[in-house]
XYZ file of C-alpha atoms in Angstrom:
759
model
C -85.176 -80.237 15.689
C -86.568 -83.565 13.999
C -85.371 -82.585 10.211
C -81.790 -81.282 11.188
C -80.585 -84.302 9.955
C -81.668 -83.658 6.485
C -80.327 -80.338 6.472
C -76.719 -82.011 7.324
C -77.494 -84.835 4.698
C -78.191 -82.040 2.241
C -74.654 -80.433 2.770
C -72.924 -83.865 2.792
C -74.410 -84.491 -0.741
C -73.813 -81.174 -2.314
C -70.028 -80.593 -1.041
C -69.168 -84.031 -0.769
C -68.566 -86.328 2.475
C -64.939 -85.875 2.724
C -65.230 -82.213 2.755
C -68.398 -82.060 5.531
C -67.760 -83.089 9.414
C -69.049 -82.731 12.631
C -66.865 -80.924 15.166
C -65.619 -82.395 18.495
C -66.080 -81.025 22.093
C -63.773 -82.373 25.001
C -65.274 -82.379 28.267
C -62.507 -81.944 31.085
C -62.387 -82.921 34.762
C -63.880 -79.904 36.979
C -63.149 -79.567 40.547
C -66.393 -81.498 41.835
C -66.313 -84.191 39.063
C -62.579 -85.253 39.605
C -63.422 -85.557 43.328
C -66.158 -87.713 42.683
C -64.513 -89.790 40.088
C -61.323 -90.123 42.081
C -63.540 -91.084 45.069
C -65.414 -93.861 43.135
C -61.690 -95.282 42.126
C -60.809 -95.146 45.751
C -63.508 -97.007 46.931
C -65.031 -94.576 49.147
C -68.821 -94.259 49.647
C -70.982 -92.212 47.927
C -72.094 -90.076 51.364
C -68.369 -89.408 51.926
C -67.507 -88.199 48.373
C -70.658 -86.400 48.303
C -70.052 -84.413 51.448
C -66.698 -83.492 50.149
C -67.503 -82.411 46.702
C -70.207 -80.013 48.358
C -67.940 -78.317 49.991
C -66.421 -76.935 46.678
C -68.368 -73.774 45.974
C -70.427 -73.486 42.989
C -68.880 -70.965 40.696
C -67.541 -70.427 37.227
C -64.142 -71.392 36.793
C -63.860 -72.947 40.329
C -60.853 -74.824 41.177
C -59.882 -77.037 44.102
C -56.988 -74.703 44.907
C -59.445 -72.002 45.043
C -61.799 -73.800 46.945
C -59.516 -74.728 49.744
C -58.648 -71.055 50.085
C -62.680 -69.800 49.703
C -63.657 -72.333 52.071
C -62.039 -73.086 55.674
C -63.928 -76.104 56.692
C -63.002 -77.641 53.588
C -59.162 -76.904 54.084
C -59.632 -77.913 57.654
C -61.006 -81.487 56.664
C -57.854 -81.687 54.182
C -55.591 -81.185 57.042
C -57.243 -83.199 59.757
C -58.478 -86.427 57.434
C -55.527 -88.603 55.755
C -58.260 -90.236 53.739
C -59.721 -86.523 52.492
C -56.045 -85.282 51.859
C -55.292 -88.147 49.534
C -58.669 -87.678 47.976
C -58.122 -84.094 47.293
C -54.261 -84.543 46.384
C -55.077 -87.036 43.592
C -57.934 -85.050 42.027
C -56.157 -81.858 42.058
C -53.765 -83.746 39.634
C -56.394 -84.972 37.483
C -58.487 -81.742 37.520
C -58.456 -79.963 34.042
C -57.583 -83.005 31.884
C -59.756 -84.101 29.204
C -62.341 -86.446 30.498
C -64.091 -87.563 27.260
C -64.853 -86.511 23.814
C -68.202 -85.823 22.179
C -69.816 -83.740 19.455
C -70.520 -80.201 19.306
C -74.307 -79.751 19.425
C -74.773 -77.464 16.430
C -71.284 -76.957 15.040
C -70.568 -78.443 10.977
C -67.541 -77.618 9.071
C -67.554 -77.146 5.206
C -64.140 -77.377 3.562
C -63.491 -76.602 -0.183
C -61.134 -79.390 -0.390
C -60.965 -82.725 1.526
C -60.717 -82.119 5.208
C -58.110 -84.648 5.751
C -55.636 -81.969 4.429
C -56.465 -79.857 7.286
C -57.261 -81.519 10.515
C -57.144 -85.177 11.905
C -60.584 -86.927 11.742
C -62.354 -89.548 13.598
C -65.419 -91.480 13.713
C -68.371 -90.827 16.118
C -70.523 -93.481 18.023
C -72.978 -93.547 15.210
C -70.548 -93.449 12.119
C -70.333 -89.812 11.680
C -67.344 -88.019 10.776
C -65.713 -85.813 13.571
C -62.799 -83.406 13.755
C -59.955 -84.187 16.039
C -60.162 -80.513 16.433
C -62.544 -78.160 18.651
C -64.042 -75.278 17.277
C -61.636 -72.777 17.840
C -58.650 -74.769 16.532
C -60.747 -75.731 13.561
C -61.103 -71.944 12.749
C -57.440 -71.410 13.481
C -56.181 -73.855 10.771
C -58.421 -71.693 8.450
C -61.795 -73.588 8.190
C -65.354 -72.245 8.206
C -67.546 -73.634 10.980
C -71.357 -73.190 10.372
C -74.042 -73.587 13.366
C -76.859 -75.948 12.487
C -78.917 -75.315 15.254
C -81.845 -77.733 15.737
C -84.642 -75.842 17.532
C -87.221 -78.133 19.082
C -89.604 -75.109 19.419
C -89.458 -75.155 15.428
C -90.976 -78.520 15.341
C -93.209 -77.476 17.991
C -94.717 -74.661 15.800
C -94.887 -76.450 12.826
C -96.864 -79.270 14.464
C -99.308 -76.862 15.974
C -99.761 -75.302 12.454
C -100.490 -78.643 10.948
C -103.503 -79.253 13.639
C -104.608 -75.664 12.992
C -104.792 -76.232 9.227
C -107.151 -79.299 9.566
C -109.709 -76.655 10.354
C -108.693 -73.731 8.940
C -106.538 -74.289 5.490
C -105.386 -71.124 5.092
C -103.529 -70.486 8.322
C -99.982 -69.202 7.768
C -97.924 -68.691 10.702
C -95.273 -66.344 8.529
C -98.432 -64.081 7.863
C -99.565 -63.242 11.568
C -99.677 -59.768 12.340
C -96.750 -58.703 14.802
C -99.097 -56.096 16.248
C -101.903 -58.384 17.876
C -103.407 -56.844 20.834
C -104.512 -59.949 22.239
C -101.237 -61.655 21.947
C -99.283 -58.799 24.031
C -102.463 -58.694 26.796
C -101.628 -62.413 27.029
C -97.944 -62.005 27.578
C -98.441 -59.218 30.037
C -100.380 -61.836 32.386
C -97.142 -63.702 32.576
C -98.511 -67.231 31.555
C -95.562 -68.031 29.823
C -95.400 -71.757 30.251
C -94.645 -73.029 26.693
C -93.636 -69.653 25.044
C -90.285 -69.975 23.938
C -87.332 -68.361 25.788
C -90.077 -66.759 28.040
C -90.891 -69.455 30.819
C -88.524 -68.898 33.604
C -89.668 -67.281 36.800
C -86.899 -64.284 36.452
C -88.086 -63.970 32.877
C -91.900 -63.697 33.584
C -91.447 -61.376 36.354
C -89.258 -59.000 33.995
C -92.380 -59.433 31.288
C -94.824 -58.551 33.687
C -92.813 -55.247 34.571
C -91.927 -54.157 31.126
C -95.531 -55.106 29.684
C -94.501 -55.386 26.196
C -96.731 -53.180 23.428
C -94.877 -53.667 20.325
C -92.677 -56.225 18.640
C -89.721 -54.399 19.517
C -90.173 -54.613 23.122
C -89.748 -58.517 23.021
C -86.646 -58.158 21.162
C -85.331 -55.959 23.702
C -86.532 -58.260 26.586
C -84.559 -60.921 25.349
C -81.373 -59.108 24.910
C -81.717 -57.424 28.352
C -82.444 -60.687 30.430
C -78.871 -61.540 31.108
C -76.867 -61.079 34.241
C -74.741 -57.991 33.015
C -77.746 -55.993 31.927
C -79.577 -56.633 34.928
C -76.757 -56.268 37.584
C -75.602 -53.060 36.131
C -79.107 -51.537 36.317
C -79.669 -51.212 32.507
C -83.009 -53.233 32.931
C -84.744 -50.893 35.589
C -83.314 -47.597 33.395
C -85.279 -49.368 30.083
C -88.567 -50.212 32.316
C -88.697 -46.703 33.857
C -87.852 -44.727 30.621
C -90.508 -46.894 28.610
C -93.303 -46.228 31.406
C -92.326 -42.466 31.576
C -91.041 -40.819 28.305
C -89.838 -37.867 30.218
C -86.568 -39.968 31.526
C -85.523 -40.387 28.019
C -82.502 -38.480 27.365
C -80.170 -38.318 24.122
C -76.537 -37.623 24.251
C -77.080 -36.028 20.815
C -79.898 -35.456 18.658
C -78.239 -37.526 16.162
C -78.278 -40.396 18.291
C -82.197 -40.125 19.008
C -83.045 -42.297 15.311
C -80.853 -44.950 16.508
C -82.017 -45.087 20.146
C -85.543 -44.171 19.693
C -86.959 -47.891 20.168
C -84.729 -48.702 22.899
C -86.020 -45.220 24.927
C -82.426 -44.095 24.856
C -80.614 -46.834 26.243
C -77.956 -48.745 24.238
C -79.022 -52.571 23.973
C -77.576 -53.872 20.951
C -74.201 -53.828 19.217
C -75.717 -53.017 16.034
C -76.774 -49.598 17.885
C -73.001 -48.921 18.519
C -71.942 -49.497 15.287
C -74.618 -47.018 14.165
C -73.528 -44.426 16.561
C -69.928 -44.808 15.425
C -70.976 -44.140 11.853
C -73.530 -41.415 12.504
C -71.442 -39.449 14.806
C -67.756 -40.215 13.688
C -68.090 -41.118 9.989
C -66.846 -44.836 10.811
C -67.390 -47.147 7.775
C -69.433 -49.964 8.731
C -66.313 -52.066 8.524
C -64.585 -49.821 11.067
C -67.667 -49.757 13.245
C -67.752 -53.597 13.356
C -64.188 -53.481 14.587
C -64.832 -51.284 17.317
C -67.826 -53.353 18.386
C -65.566 -56.223 18.524
C -62.963 -54.405 20.485
C -65.404 -53.167 23.086
C -66.990 -56.473 23.547
C -63.742 -58.095 24.090
C -62.369 -55.091 26.213
C -59.142 -55.094 24.804
C -57.440 -51.858 26.146
C -54.906 -51.493 23.061
C -57.279 -51.823 20.395
C -59.996 -49.583 22.220
C -57.455 -46.622 22.742
C -56.831 -46.312 18.811
C -60.585 -46.673 18.127
C -61.266 -43.960 20.737
C -58.554 -41.584 18.879
C -60.427 -42.361 15.572
C -63.773 -41.750 16.935
C -63.275 -38.486 19.060
C -61.264 -37.252 15.623
C -64.187 -38.069 13.415
C -66.751 -36.736 15.834
C -64.834 -33.403 16.099
C -64.744 -32.811 12.483
C -68.256 -33.147 12.436
C -68.838 -30.191 15.143
C -69.188 -32.145 18.143
C -67.172 -30.853 21.094
C -64.143 -32.992 22.078
C -65.336 -33.286 25.884
C -68.624 -34.340 24.433
C -67.289 -36.985 21.989
C -65.305 -38.722 24.760
C -68.038 -38.941 27.124
C -70.370 -40.719 24.109
C -67.566 -42.998 23.162
C -67.121 -44.173 27.298
C -70.730 -44.456 27.301
C -70.728 -46.500 24.252
C -67.881 -48.663 25.663
C -69.827 -49.387 28.986
C -72.807 -50.325 27.076
C -71.020 -52.235 24.644
C -69.812 -54.565 27.179
C -73.570 -55.737 27.690
C -74.756 -54.968 24.257
C -76.430 -58.178 22.613
C -76.449 -58.970 18.972
C -79.992 -57.332 17.684
C -80.291 -59.934 14.707
C -80.295 -62.904 17.095
C -82.484 -61.408 19.593
C -84.708 -60.373 16.886
C -84.800 -64.009 15.308
C -85.633 -65.528 18.826
C -88.311 -62.765 19.467
C -90.047 -63.782 16.246
C -90.449 -67.413 17.565
C -91.228 -66.044 21.322
C -94.002 -64.051 19.702
C -95.265 -66.775 17.078
C -95.753 -69.360 20.368
C -97.245 -66.354 22.232
C -99.873 -66.100 19.467
C -100.561 -69.528 19.160
C -101.188 -69.958 23.020
C -103.534 -66.880 22.792
C -105.480 -67.774 19.842
C -105.255 -71.294 19.478
C -104.357 -72.926 22.929
C -105.875 -76.334 22.282
C -103.797 -77.051 19.196
C -100.757 -75.478 20.696
C -101.068 -77.599 23.965
C -101.517 -80.837 21.873
C -98.611 -79.927 20.019
C -96.692 -78.927 23.448
C -97.580 -82.391 24.804
C -96.830 -84.379 21.543
C -93.106 -82.866 21.770
C -92.616 -83.959 25.340
C -93.503 -87.602 24.581
C -90.727 -88.800 26.308
C -90.300 -86.634 28.909
C -92.686 -87.408 31.645
C -91.756 -84.690 34.106
C -92.625 -81.995 31.023
C -95.571 -83.631 30.260
C -96.777 -83.287 33.967
C -96.001 -79.747 34.200
C -97.924 -79.234 31.049
C -101.094 -81.079 32.455
C -100.923 -78.761 35.060
C -100.644 -75.992 32.682
C -103.886 -77.226 30.613
C -105.933 -77.228 33.981
C -105.203 -73.189 33.999
C -106.125 -72.887 30.383
C -109.373 -74.945 30.980
C -108.247 -77.500 28.463
C -109.316 -81.135 29.325
C -106.847 -83.991 28.869
C -108.695 -87.158 28.444
C -107.346 -90.774 29.192
C -105.926 -92.606 26.413
C -108.488 -94.743 24.832
C -107.754 -97.890 22.576
C -110.557 -96.935 19.954
C -109.820 -93.178 19.910
C -106.186 -92.156 20.579
C -103.205 -92.058 17.927
C -99.651 -91.965 18.910
C -99.395 -88.309 19.246
C -101.959 -86.204 21.441
C -105.018 -85.368 19.230
C -107.356 -82.370 19.290
C -111.227 -83.019 20.174
C -113.971 -80.522 19.958
C -114.618 -78.525 23.130
C -111.328 -77.669 24.371
C -110.064 -81.282 24.640
C -107.195 -83.173 24.011
C -107.172 -86.935 23.882
C -103.737 -88.415 25.341
C -101.505 -90.158 23.171
C -100.850 -94.069 23.173
C -97.173 -93.013 22.711
C -96.881 -91.099 25.917
C -97.945 -94.311 28.002
C -94.716 -95.872 29.614
C -93.796 -99.144 28.136
C -95.668 -98.915 25.137
C -93.044 -98.287 22.223
C -93.912 -97.004 18.677
C -93.831 -100.288 17.201
C -96.820 -101.829 19.558
C -98.690 -98.589 18.793
C -98.389 -98.838 15.045
C -99.472 -102.281 15.276
C -102.374 -101.415 17.246
C -103.441 -98.756 14.894
C -102.862 -100.897 11.891
C -105.443 -103.272 13.263
C -107.990 -101.030 14.100
C -107.706 -99.148 10.842
C -107.792 -102.190 8.852
C -110.834 -103.857 11.005
C -112.568 -101.156 12.938
C -112.506 -100.609 16.475
C -111.878 -103.275 19.112
C -115.398 -104.601 20.345
C -114.161 -105.688 23.696
C -111.086 -106.587 25.929
C -110.809 -110.352 24.647
C -111.526 -109.067 21.208
C -108.428 -106.819 21.476
C -106.221 -109.739 22.934
C -107.343 -112.053 20.141
C -106.418 -109.398 17.168
C -103.192 -108.371 18.712
C -101.767 -111.833 19.431
C -98.746 -112.778 17.267
C -98.046 -109.053 16.828
C -95.553 -106.756 18.364
C -97.810 -105.996 21.459
C -96.582 -108.207 24.535
C -97.830 -108.494 27.945
C -96.036 -105.746 29.536
C -97.785 -103.057 26.886
C -101.257 -104.391 27.487
C -100.789 -103.939 31.277
C -99.471 -100.473 30.825
C -102.720 -99.596 28.787
C -104.856 -101.143 31.238
C -103.421 -99.165 34.189
C -103.595 -95.939 32.130
C -107.329 -96.315 31.724
C -107.190 -97.025 27.559
C -109.784 -99.816 27.957
C -112.133 -97.820 30.252
C -114.420 -97.042 26.942
C -114.823 -100.851 26.597
C -116.740 -101.270 29.874
C -114.273 -103.104 31.688
C -112.846 -102.278 35.408
C -109.088 -101.987 35.266
C -108.975 -104.317 38.434
C -111.186 -106.952 36.354
C -108.602 -106.630 33.334
C -105.771 -106.905 35.230
C -107.018 -109.899 37.309
C -108.201 -111.684 34.308
C -105.199 -110.857 31.783
C -103.105 -114.062 32.333
C -106.248 -116.453 31.670
C -107.288 -114.455 28.761
C -104.051 -114.727 27.344
C -104.125 -118.676 27.911
C -107.610 -118.652 26.221
C -106.279 -116.647 23.197
C -103.537 -119.306 22.934
C -105.475 -122.176 23.286
C -107.769 -120.956 20.559
C -108.149 -123.741 17.382
C -107.577 -121.832 14.316
C -110.169 -123.468 11.527
C -108.371 -125.083 8.517
C -108.830 -123.325 5.432
C -111.360 -125.181 3.030
C -113.461 -123.875 0.707
C -116.202 -126.235 1.583
C -115.985 -125.325 5.274
C -116.287 -121.728 4.080
C -119.640 -122.463 2.306
C -121.117 -124.277 4.983
C -119.346 -122.659 8.030
C -122.699 -120.899 9.465
C -124.270 -124.355 9.651
C -121.492 -126.899 10.899
C -119.038 -124.277 12.669
C -118.892 -124.864 16.384
C -119.819 -122.072 18.787
C -116.431 -120.340 20.155
C -115.952 -120.934 23.599
C -116.573 -118.126 25.758
C -113.441 -116.106 27.113
C -113.069 -116.706 31.091
C -114.156 -113.809 32.997
C -114.200 -113.204 36.764
C -116.086 -109.665 37.563
C -114.737 -108.274 40.748
C -114.930 -104.671 42.706
C -112.696 -101.906 40.985
C -109.843 -100.700 42.871
C -110.075 -97.940 45.636
C -109.234 -94.381 44.410
C -105.923 -94.597 46.017
C -104.946 -97.657 44.265
C -106.380 -96.286 40.856
C -104.097 -93.303 41.172
C -101.163 -95.162 42.076
C -101.292 -97.374 39.005
C -102.350 -94.556 36.805
C -98.948 -92.662 37.950
C -97.340 -95.920 37.499
C -98.278 -96.135 33.496
C -97.702 -92.521 32.883
C -95.157 -91.159 35.323
C -98.145 -88.747 36.409
C -101.516 -88.340 37.576
C -104.080 -87.757 34.776
C -107.642 -88.490 35.621
C -107.310 -86.875 38.980
C -104.427 -85.513 41.031
C -104.401 -86.583 44.673
C -103.376 -82.929 45.208
C -106.634 -81.685 44.257
C -108.587 -81.745 47.436
C -105.919 -79.329 48.812
C -105.389 -76.922 46.180
C -106.802 -74.145 48.473
C -103.902 -74.749 50.806
C -101.459 -74.108 47.958
C -103.070 -70.655 47.565
C -103.444 -69.789 51.305
C -99.801 -70.955 52.050
C -98.478 -68.885 48.959
C -95.343 -71.331 48.661
C -93.361 -71.331 45.479
C -94.093 -74.226 42.972
C -91.826 -77.275 42.801
C -90.933 -75.968 39.392
C -89.838 -72.679 40.628
C -86.884 -74.268 42.711
C -84.995 -74.383 39.206
C -84.997 -70.332 39.595
C -83.374 -70.357 43.080
C -79.988 -70.426 44.157
C -78.257 -73.200 46.153
C -78.459 -73.439 50.036
C -81.215 -71.021 50.425
C -84.234 -72.149 52.889
C -87.457 -72.759 50.781
C -90.487 -73.833 52.209
C -92.982 -76.306 49.761
C -96.161 -78.002 49.803
C -97.276 -81.043 48.246
C -97.957 -84.727 48.364
C -95.816 -87.676 49.008
C -95.418 -90.060 45.943
C -92.587 -92.422 47.285
C -90.560 -93.175 50.362
C -87.351 -94.906 50.436
C -86.259 -95.896 54.067
C -82.179 -96.076 54.328
C -79.833 -96.294 57.612
C -76.732 -94.637 58.311
C -73.570 -95.957 59.257
C -74.592 -95.620 62.952
C -77.497 -97.779 62.322
C -79.806 -94.756 62.728
C -82.960 -94.867 60.227
C -83.114 -92.072 57.688
C -85.486 -91.592 54.595
C -85.362 -89.966 51.280
C -88.796 -89.023 50.283
C -90.280 -87.919 46.722
C -92.648 -84.755 47.169
C -94.907 -83.610 44.195
C -97.069 -81.035 43.523
C -99.100 -80.536 40.255
C -96.340 -80.072 37.836
C -92.907 -81.597 39.163
C -91.389 -83.636 41.867
C -88.469 -83.208 44.322
C -86.306 -85.370 46.273
C -86.608 -84.277 50.117
C -83.957 -86.060 52.469
C -84.912 -86.776 55.853
C -81.937 -87.189 58.225
C -82.841 -89.318 61.377
C -83.787 -86.511 63.685
C -86.350 -85.012 61.399
C -87.585 -88.772 60.172
C -88.120 -89.942 63.913
C -90.368 -86.974 64.708
C -92.441 -87.297 61.531
C -92.184 -90.932 60.472
C -96.021 -91.209 61.154
C -97.017 -88.419 58.382
C -94.431 -89.342 55.930
C -96.871 -91.642 54.210
C -97.728 -92.177 50.635
C -100.306 -89.802 49.234
C -100.302 -87.752 52.342
C -100.024 -83.683 51.878
C -97.040 -82.121 53.905
C -95.659 -78.626 54.224
C -91.882 -78.919 54.266
C -89.121 -76.508 55.073
C -85.570 -77.109 54.244
C -81.856 -76.143 52.657
C -82.010 -76.214 48.746
C -79.144 -78.626 47.555
C -77.838 -79.415 44.029
C -75.525 -82.260 42.927
C -74.804 -84.162 39.865
C -77.832 -86.019 40.160
C -80.343 -82.982 40.395
C -82.257 -80.420 43.033
C -83.025 -82.066 46.750
C -84.037 -80.589 49.727
C -82.574 -81.303 53.081
C -85.808 -80.929 55.385
C -85.338 -79.009 58.688
C -89.178 -79.115 59.535
C -92.178 -80.878 58.521
C -95.951 -80.154 58.960
C -98.938 -82.186 58.406
C -102.087 -80.312 57.530
C -103.554 -81.017 61.043
C -100.293 -79.354 62.428
C -99.978 -76.569 59.844
C -103.679 -75.477 60.534
C -102.809 -74.520 63.852
C -99.900 -72.398 62.983
C -102.023 -71.108 60.055
C -104.995 -70.328 61.584
C -105.604 -68.181 64.763
C -109.506 -68.418 65.232
C -112.425 -70.719 64.126
C -115.927 -69.559 64.299
C -118.978 -71.673 64.282
C -122.261 -70.037 62.734
C -125.591 -70.806 63.730
C -129.303 -69.261 63.419
C -130.773 -68.547 66.789
C -134.456 -69.436 65.238
C -134.823 -72.997 66.173
C -131.700 -72.979 68.403
C -132.217 -75.794 71.255
C -130.040 -76.616 74.459
C -129.491 -80.153 72.858
C -127.665 -78.248 69.783
C -125.393 -76.343 72.345
C -124.688 -79.170 74.024
C -123.898 -81.402 70.934
C -121.803 -78.235 69.932
C -119.868 -78.435 73.257
C -119.112 -82.266 73.200
C -117.936 -82.260 69.422
C -115.237 -79.130 70.313
C -114.001 -80.836 73.373
C -113.262 -84.063 71.336
C -110.490 -82.141 69.554
C -108.614 -79.869 72.090
C -105.867 -77.599 70.773
C -104.767 -74.158 71.106
C -106.881 -72.294 68.798
C -109.828 -70.209 70.260
C -113.262 -71.148 68.962
C -116.597 -68.587 68.836
C -120.222 -69.172 68.131
C -121.517 -66.832 65.623
C -125.132 -66.687 66.404
C -127.225 -64.747 63.931
C -130.692 -63.407 64.812
C -133.257 -63.976 62.280
C -136.323 -61.822 63.791
C -136.242 -58.445 64.951
C -133.787 -56.866 66.053
C -131.650 -58.595 63.431
C -128.116 -59.091 64.032
C -124.974 -61.053 64.752
C -123.256 -61.918 67.880
C -119.794 -63.377 68.685
C -120.069 -65.331 71.823
C -116.466 -66.998 72.785
C -117.444 -70.640 73.497
C -114.231 -70.826 76.024
C -113.231 -74.076 74.183
C -109.714 -73.991 72.389
C -109.509 -76.736 69.620
C -107.409 -78.160 67.017
C -109.008 -77.155 63.741
C -108.487 -80.587 62.075
C -110.298 -81.854 58.954
C -112.485 -84.450 61.174
C -113.459 -81.704 63.258
C -114.586 -79.656 60.418
C -116.482 -82.608 58.850
C -118.460 -83.517 62.187
C -119.710 -79.791 62.516
C -120.532 -79.152 58.879
C -122.558 -82.829 59.297
C -124.472 -81.861 62.402
C -125.017 -77.899 61.736
C -124.884 -77.616 58.063
C -122.280 -77.408 55.248
C -121.726 -73.514 55.698
C -121.463 -73.192 59.367
C -117.415 -73.617 59.842
C -114.888 -70.846 58.994
C -111.512 -70.484 59.837
C -109.661 -67.088 60.380
C -106.014 -66.524 59.953
C -106.260 -63.565 62.258
C -108.248 -63.116 65.838
C -111.196 -60.437 65.613
C -109.844 -57.228 67.030
C -113.230 -56.773 68.727
C -112.534 -59.966 70.756
C -108.826 -59.966 71.065
C -108.781 -58.267 74.469
C -111.118 -60.972 75.877
C -109.286 -63.690 74.547
C -106.072 -62.668 75.928
C -107.948 -61.862 79.273
C -109.541 -65.523 79.165
C -105.661 -67.079 78.244
C -104.422 -65.292 81.369
C -107.018 -66.450 83.828
C -106.867 -70.432 82.073
C -103.349 -70.546 80.828
C -103.337 -72.583 77.692
C -106.520 -74.939 78.538
C -110.087 -74.422 77.505
C -111.857 -72.514 79.908
């Protein structure tokens, strides 16, 4: 991707600037977009317009007319509200018209004579030549469109290879074995973050089911992972045949060599062409026309091709009925067929990234992080992935970090200065230049002295402090922040000595001692503040994530990650677990208080909307850095994904839902009455609905363990567990998701006898 411009410059020089052009695309007003644009012009509030836009179903080729027919509430709203009727009427008039022009992501047109002879041209935003025709119209006037696709994954691979060659100069990504067992074993685990085309939840599930064992399986996987093949049952049929060769059936022996690699399933367009060539004697040119007709489902052309195929097949001794059946089978699969050459090219890149992750994980991950320098959301996701791979990512360091992420010994990566927010490329280049010229920075004041007058301003220094870039110089982040202004004044006020040969000769004798930099020691910020400031500088948590202490909850709750929400359909109910990173309180038109909350997990964050009733009940728990379990409806709009909360549970509330029983394990040996009295006192301080039991272990003969109900129902709060562990030892408490069957009858009787109160 980063060298695509060079290729375009090359063809421009080769064929002439007047014969090479970008291709225009035109964005049109869709159903939802027209409502939003018209509502903005009419001066309606965002919430009003958003409510109407959300009533338009999300579907391909959706129109407002169709939406009114499909959504009765939408139609009723239009009939009963004159303002909404006006909004929709005006939107319908604008729907479908051209809204703006832009440049095609990959298309380039190259002509043998000046383009102005064929198409009208215009200038793009950066001065590039652009056709005023779209790609289809460019082809209609006889010009050839080329796709110069810039792929960021190729940049990623190149970057990873460069790092590998620092210790293995002979490494060549184009010479790796395509039969590497470790790579296929790695793919079968489903840990595909960072692997080209295989990262999505659906693709990962399919990958694990398919369990690829050879390169051809990856080619087929990429071709099959599309709505058509999945909904038609092709994918399930493919997997079934791969795992059980007895399921493989060939309609004719001559087809077997063609369909062997796809287990008898027609997956590729090229296979349709080969079958037509082998069974019916089609030339490859005619076979390509057949492929095109089948793909576009043109009935007249299909009928002609069918007659040709059946005639050719019967001439080769195939019964007419069999020939017709094979043609119909081809026509069915051709509708879902994929171009194998395209799938193979992508499969190679998928395999190469998988090979790098399996064998050179640290170099690959450093390249992955570097390629996401400008995308804090992605970096946060990749940092979570690094933890899974047991790769340490160290904070940026003013004396060690480069612009990019760098590889260190021992599965370690050093954070790049270029990924710190508000620290631009020019500032980093100035810092690295000073470091290379005069050596490492000796202290924080030394850094400020040396960068004075360079392209490193106060905002940059503050960001580096918060990110931890000066920690290795032995200063606290709070100290550096508090002393920064006085140090900058000290640097600005220092007198520079006059240049003189004599002064230079005798400076060690008569040069006055430099005034010591001002410095007031202070205590370091508490952990909550440290993490908050670090996240502000980086966009995510690096040294420690505030969700780490609650990682066990993620496993116990078995919630989808926030990244998984991208794969889910709109309007489904989801339950997620994360930590509050931001709270914005707003008021409704009626004056009621509601909130917009940012919930984050290890890899991503999502906005959660709390309407007044939910916010009122849960306000005490909606606090920054508080872990919450949220159930709500998944919604999407022009600004991304959000959850409309219907239920919120804090850890304490959740524990009462998740756990059914708590046991306290004590040894009988040395147990005193005072111990039991203390236990009773502590338990009674945390009343709730969960039964608690004493698990008494005898250490002398006859040895055994006895479960004894305490008849005290508790709330399994963290504070209770801490108190019990402090009093009776670190391993004394166990929370259970199910009640012990041996005690279930007893506990039911106790509950009937005493109600929900403690006995």
